[in-house]
Short mmCIF file of C-alpha atoms in Angstrom, two decimals:
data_model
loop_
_atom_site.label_atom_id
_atom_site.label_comp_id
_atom_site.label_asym_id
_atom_site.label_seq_id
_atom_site.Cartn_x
_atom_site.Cartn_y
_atom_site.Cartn_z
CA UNK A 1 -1.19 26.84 1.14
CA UNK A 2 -3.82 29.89 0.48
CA UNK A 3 -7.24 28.42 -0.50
CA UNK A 4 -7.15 30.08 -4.06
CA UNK A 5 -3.76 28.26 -4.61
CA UNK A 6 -5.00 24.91 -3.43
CA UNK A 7 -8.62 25.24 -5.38
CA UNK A 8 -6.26 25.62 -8.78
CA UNK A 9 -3.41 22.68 -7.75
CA UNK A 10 -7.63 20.63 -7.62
CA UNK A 11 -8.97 22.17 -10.55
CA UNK A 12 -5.31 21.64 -13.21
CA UNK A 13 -5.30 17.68 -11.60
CA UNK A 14 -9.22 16.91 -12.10
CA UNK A 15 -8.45 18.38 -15.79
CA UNK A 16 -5.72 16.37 -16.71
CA UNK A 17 -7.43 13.13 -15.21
CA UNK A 18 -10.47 14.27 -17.29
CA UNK A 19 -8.36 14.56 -20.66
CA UNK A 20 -7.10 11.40 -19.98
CA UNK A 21 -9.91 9.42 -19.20
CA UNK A 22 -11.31 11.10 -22.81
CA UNK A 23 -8.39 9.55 -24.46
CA UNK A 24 -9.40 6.62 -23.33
CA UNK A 25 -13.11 6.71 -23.96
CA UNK A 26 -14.20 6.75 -19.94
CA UNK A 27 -16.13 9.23 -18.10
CA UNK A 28 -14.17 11.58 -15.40
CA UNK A 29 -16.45 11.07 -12.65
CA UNK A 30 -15.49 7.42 -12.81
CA UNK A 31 -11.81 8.07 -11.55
CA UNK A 32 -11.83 8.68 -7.30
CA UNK A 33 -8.87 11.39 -6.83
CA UNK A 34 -7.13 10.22 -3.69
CA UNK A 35 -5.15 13.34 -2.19
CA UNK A 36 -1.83 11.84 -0.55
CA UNK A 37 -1.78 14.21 2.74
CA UNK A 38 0.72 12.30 4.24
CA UNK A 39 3.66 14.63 6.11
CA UNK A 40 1.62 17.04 5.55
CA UNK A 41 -0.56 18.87 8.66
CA UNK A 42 -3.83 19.86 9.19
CA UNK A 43 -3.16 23.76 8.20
CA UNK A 44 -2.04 22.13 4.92
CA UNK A 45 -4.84 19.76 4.39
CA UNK A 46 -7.54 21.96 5.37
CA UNK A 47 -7.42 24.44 1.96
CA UNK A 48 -7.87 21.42 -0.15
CA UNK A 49 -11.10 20.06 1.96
CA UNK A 50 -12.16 23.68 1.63
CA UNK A 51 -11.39 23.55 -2.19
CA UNK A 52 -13.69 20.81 -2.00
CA UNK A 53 -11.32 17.33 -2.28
CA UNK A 54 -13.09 14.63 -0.30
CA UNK A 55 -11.14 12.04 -0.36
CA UNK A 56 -7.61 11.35 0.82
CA UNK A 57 -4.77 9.19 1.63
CA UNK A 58 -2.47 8.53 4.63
CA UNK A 59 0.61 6.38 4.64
CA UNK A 60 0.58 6.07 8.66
CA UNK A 61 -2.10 4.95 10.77
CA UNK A 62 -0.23 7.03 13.91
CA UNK A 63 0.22 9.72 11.47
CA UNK A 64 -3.45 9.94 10.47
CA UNK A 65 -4.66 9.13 14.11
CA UNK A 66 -3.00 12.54 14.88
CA UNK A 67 -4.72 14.93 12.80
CA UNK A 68 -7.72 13.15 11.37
CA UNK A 69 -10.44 13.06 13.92
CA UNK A 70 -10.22 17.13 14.34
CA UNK A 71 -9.77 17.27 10.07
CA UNK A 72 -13.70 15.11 10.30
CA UNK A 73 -14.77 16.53 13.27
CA UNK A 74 -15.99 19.84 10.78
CA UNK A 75 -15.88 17.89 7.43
CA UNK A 76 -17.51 14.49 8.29
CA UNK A 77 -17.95 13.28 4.57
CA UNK A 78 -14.19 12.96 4.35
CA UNK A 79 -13.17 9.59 3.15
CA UNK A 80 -9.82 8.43 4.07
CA UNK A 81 -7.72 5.81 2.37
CA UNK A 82 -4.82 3.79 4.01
CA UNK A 83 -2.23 3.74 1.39
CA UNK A 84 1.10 2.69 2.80
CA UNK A 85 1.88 -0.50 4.42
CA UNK A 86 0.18 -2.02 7.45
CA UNK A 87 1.26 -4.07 10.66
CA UNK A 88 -0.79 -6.48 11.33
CA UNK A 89 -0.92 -5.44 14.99
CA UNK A 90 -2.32 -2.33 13.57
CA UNK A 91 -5.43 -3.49 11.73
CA UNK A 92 -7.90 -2.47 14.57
CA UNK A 93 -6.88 0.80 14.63
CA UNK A 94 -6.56 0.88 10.45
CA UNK A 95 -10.36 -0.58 11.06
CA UNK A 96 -11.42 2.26 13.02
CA UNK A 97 -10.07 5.21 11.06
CA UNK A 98 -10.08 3.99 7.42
CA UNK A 99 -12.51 3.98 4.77
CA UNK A 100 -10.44 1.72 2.56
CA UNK A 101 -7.17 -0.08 2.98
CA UNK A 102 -4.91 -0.41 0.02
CA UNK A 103 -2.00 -2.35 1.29
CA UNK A 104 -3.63 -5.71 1.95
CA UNK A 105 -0.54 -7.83 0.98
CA UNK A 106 0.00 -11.49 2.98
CA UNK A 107 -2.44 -13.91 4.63
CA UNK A 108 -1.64 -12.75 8.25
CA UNK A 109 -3.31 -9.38 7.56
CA UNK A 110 -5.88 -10.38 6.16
CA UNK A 111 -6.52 -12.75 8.71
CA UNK A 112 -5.74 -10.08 11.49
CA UNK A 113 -8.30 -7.26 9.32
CA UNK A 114 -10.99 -10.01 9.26
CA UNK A 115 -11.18 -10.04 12.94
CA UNK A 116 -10.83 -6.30 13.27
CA UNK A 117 -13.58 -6.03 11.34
CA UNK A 118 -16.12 -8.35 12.71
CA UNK A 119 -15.01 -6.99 16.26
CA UNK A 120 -15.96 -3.42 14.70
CA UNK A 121 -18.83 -4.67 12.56
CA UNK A 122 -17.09 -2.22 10.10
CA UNK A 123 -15.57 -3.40 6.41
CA UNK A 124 -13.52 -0.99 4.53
CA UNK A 125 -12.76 -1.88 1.15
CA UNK A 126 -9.64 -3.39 -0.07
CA UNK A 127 -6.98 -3.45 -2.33
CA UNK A 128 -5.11 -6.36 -2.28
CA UNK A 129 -1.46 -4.91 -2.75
CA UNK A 130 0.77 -6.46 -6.00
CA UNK A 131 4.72 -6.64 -6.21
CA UNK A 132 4.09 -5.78 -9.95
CA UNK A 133 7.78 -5.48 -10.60
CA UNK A 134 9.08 -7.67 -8.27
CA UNK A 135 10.87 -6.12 -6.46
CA UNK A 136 12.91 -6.80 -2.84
CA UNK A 137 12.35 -3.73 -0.78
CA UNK A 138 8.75 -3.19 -1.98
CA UNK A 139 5.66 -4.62 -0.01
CA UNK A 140 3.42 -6.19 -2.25
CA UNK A 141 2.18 -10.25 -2.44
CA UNK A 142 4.40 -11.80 -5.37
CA UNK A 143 2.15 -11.74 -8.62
CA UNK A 144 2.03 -15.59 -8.68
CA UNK A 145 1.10 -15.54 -4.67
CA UNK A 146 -1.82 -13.41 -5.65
CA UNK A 147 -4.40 -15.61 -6.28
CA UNK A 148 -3.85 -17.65 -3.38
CA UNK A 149 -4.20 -14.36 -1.44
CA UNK A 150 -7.64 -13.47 -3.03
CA UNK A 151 -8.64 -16.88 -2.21
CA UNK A 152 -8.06 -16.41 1.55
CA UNK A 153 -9.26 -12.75 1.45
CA UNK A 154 -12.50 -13.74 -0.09
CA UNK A 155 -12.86 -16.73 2.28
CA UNK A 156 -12.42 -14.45 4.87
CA UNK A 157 -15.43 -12.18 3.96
CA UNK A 158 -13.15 -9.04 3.11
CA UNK A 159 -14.63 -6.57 0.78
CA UNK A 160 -11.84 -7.14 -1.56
CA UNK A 161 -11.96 -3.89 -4.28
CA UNK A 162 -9.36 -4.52 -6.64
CA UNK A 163 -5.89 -4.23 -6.90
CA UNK A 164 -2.85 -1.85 -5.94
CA UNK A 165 0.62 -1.45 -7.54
CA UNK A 166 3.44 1.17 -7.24
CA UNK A 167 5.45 0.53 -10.72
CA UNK A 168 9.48 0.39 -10.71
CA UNK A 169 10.77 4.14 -10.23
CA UNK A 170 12.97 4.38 -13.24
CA UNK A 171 11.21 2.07 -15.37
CA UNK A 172 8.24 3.32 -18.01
CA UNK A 173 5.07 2.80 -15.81
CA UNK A 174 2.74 1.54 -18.80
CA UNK A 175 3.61 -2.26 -19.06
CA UNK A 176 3.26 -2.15 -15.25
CA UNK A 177 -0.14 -0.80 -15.00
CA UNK A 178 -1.44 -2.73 -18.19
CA UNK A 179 0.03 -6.20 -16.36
CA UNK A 180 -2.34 -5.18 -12.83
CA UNK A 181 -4.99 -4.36 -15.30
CA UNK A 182 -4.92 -7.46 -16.58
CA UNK A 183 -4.31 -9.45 -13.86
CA UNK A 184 -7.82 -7.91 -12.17
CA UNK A 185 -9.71 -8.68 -15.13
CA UNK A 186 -8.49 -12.41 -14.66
CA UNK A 187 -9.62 -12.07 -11.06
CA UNK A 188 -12.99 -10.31 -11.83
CA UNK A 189 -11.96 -7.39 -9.57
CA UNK A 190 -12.79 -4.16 -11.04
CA UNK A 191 -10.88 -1.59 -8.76
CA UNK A 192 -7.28 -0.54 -9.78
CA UNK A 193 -5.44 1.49 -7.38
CA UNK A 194 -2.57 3.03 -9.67
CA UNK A 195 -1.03 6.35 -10.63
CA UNK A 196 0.89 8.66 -8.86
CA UNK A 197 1.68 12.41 -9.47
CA UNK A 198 4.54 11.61 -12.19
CA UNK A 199 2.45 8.95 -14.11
CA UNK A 200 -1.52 9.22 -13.14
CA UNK A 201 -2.66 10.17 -16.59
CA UNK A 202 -0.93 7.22 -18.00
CA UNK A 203 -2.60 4.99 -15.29
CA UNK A 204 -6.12 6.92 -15.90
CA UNK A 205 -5.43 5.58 -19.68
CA UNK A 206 -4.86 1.81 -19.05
CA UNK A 207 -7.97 1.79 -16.31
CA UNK A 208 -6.78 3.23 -13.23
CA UNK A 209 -10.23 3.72 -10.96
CA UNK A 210 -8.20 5.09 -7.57
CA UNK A 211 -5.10 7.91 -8.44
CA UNK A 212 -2.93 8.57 -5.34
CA UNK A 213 -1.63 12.05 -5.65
CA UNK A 214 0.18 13.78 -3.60
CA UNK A 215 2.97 16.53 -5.20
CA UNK A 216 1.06 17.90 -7.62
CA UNK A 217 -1.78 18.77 -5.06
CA UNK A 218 0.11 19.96 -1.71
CA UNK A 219 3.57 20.85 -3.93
CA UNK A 220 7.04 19.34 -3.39
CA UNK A 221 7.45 17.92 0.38
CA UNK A 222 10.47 19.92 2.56
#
């Protein structure tokens, strides 16, 4: 993707997360643009980074292990999100790479990131990740597991964030994202980890902080 291709793909998402978060009486700069550069390589990446996006989102650890370090080695303010789901026997390399993990979904991870993370004296932030619409092949913790979940996170000394959801693919996203919305605000958490390409601007709306876009920046995956 040419640089002045990827600097307009930035510029036409960062406006449309700015109208909405006018619509909804917030300030832009309060909304963290997560670029979802998973599939995608380093030649692809690397015209975004120079269009100036900071901040972005792999679904892989393996994936990311294989194209990050060089990606950081010339752009070391990068921060990189974990977005997809995470094996336990994964969470000290997730530790290592990761500014923030968004998939923290069932006691045994959290138990297995809480000794990552005192063995790497490091603590990403966290998401703790919701089932909103309950549904069988999505990860997620069950939305009346959840507070049981923050419970253990917090005991464990996790830097617990907020809150992640990916809504029902057919199904109007709103409802979805105003039930996580509320269910943080129940919880005192104040991140919300929501929105997609198809749907951020309704997410930025109901509260989103974290959008995780990925087609509208890099374009339609082959």
């Amino acid at each position: 993707m040419p640089i002045d291709e990827a600097s307009q793909r930035l510029a036409d998402v960062r406006a449309r997360i700015a109208r909405a978060a006018k619509i909804a009486g917030r300030k832009p700069d309060s909304i963290t643009l997560i670029a979802i550069s998973k599939t995608h390589d380093a030649d692809a990446i690397q015209p975004l980074i120079d269009a100036g996006q900071r901040v972005f989102g792999e679904n892989r650890v393996q994936e990311a292990e294989g194209k990050w370090p060089k990606l950081r080695e010339t752009t070391p303010d990068v921060a990189l999100h974990l977005v997809g789901q995470l094996q336990s026997n994964k969470a000290e390399d997730a530790v290592a790479l990761f500014d923030a993990i968004h998939s923290v979904d069932r006691p045994s991870l959290v138990a297995a990131l809480a000794r990552a993370m005192d063995k790497a004296g490091k603590r990403p932030a966290c998401f703790l990740q919701v089932n909103i619409g309950d549904e069988d092949q999505k990860g997620g913790c069950p939305v009346l597991e959840l507070p049981a979940l923050l419970k253990e996170a917090r005991a464990a000394e996790l830097p617990v964030q907020g809150l992640m959801c990916v809504p029902p693919l057919e199904l109007e996203p709103a409802p979805y994202f105003a039930l996580l919305a509320k269910i943080a605000r129940d919880h005192g958490l104040e991140g919300l980890s929501m929105g997609m390409s198809g749907d951020f601007e309704t997410a930025v709306t109901i509260g989103a902080t974290h959008v995780r876009v990925g087609t509208a920046l890099f374009g339609a995956r082959a």
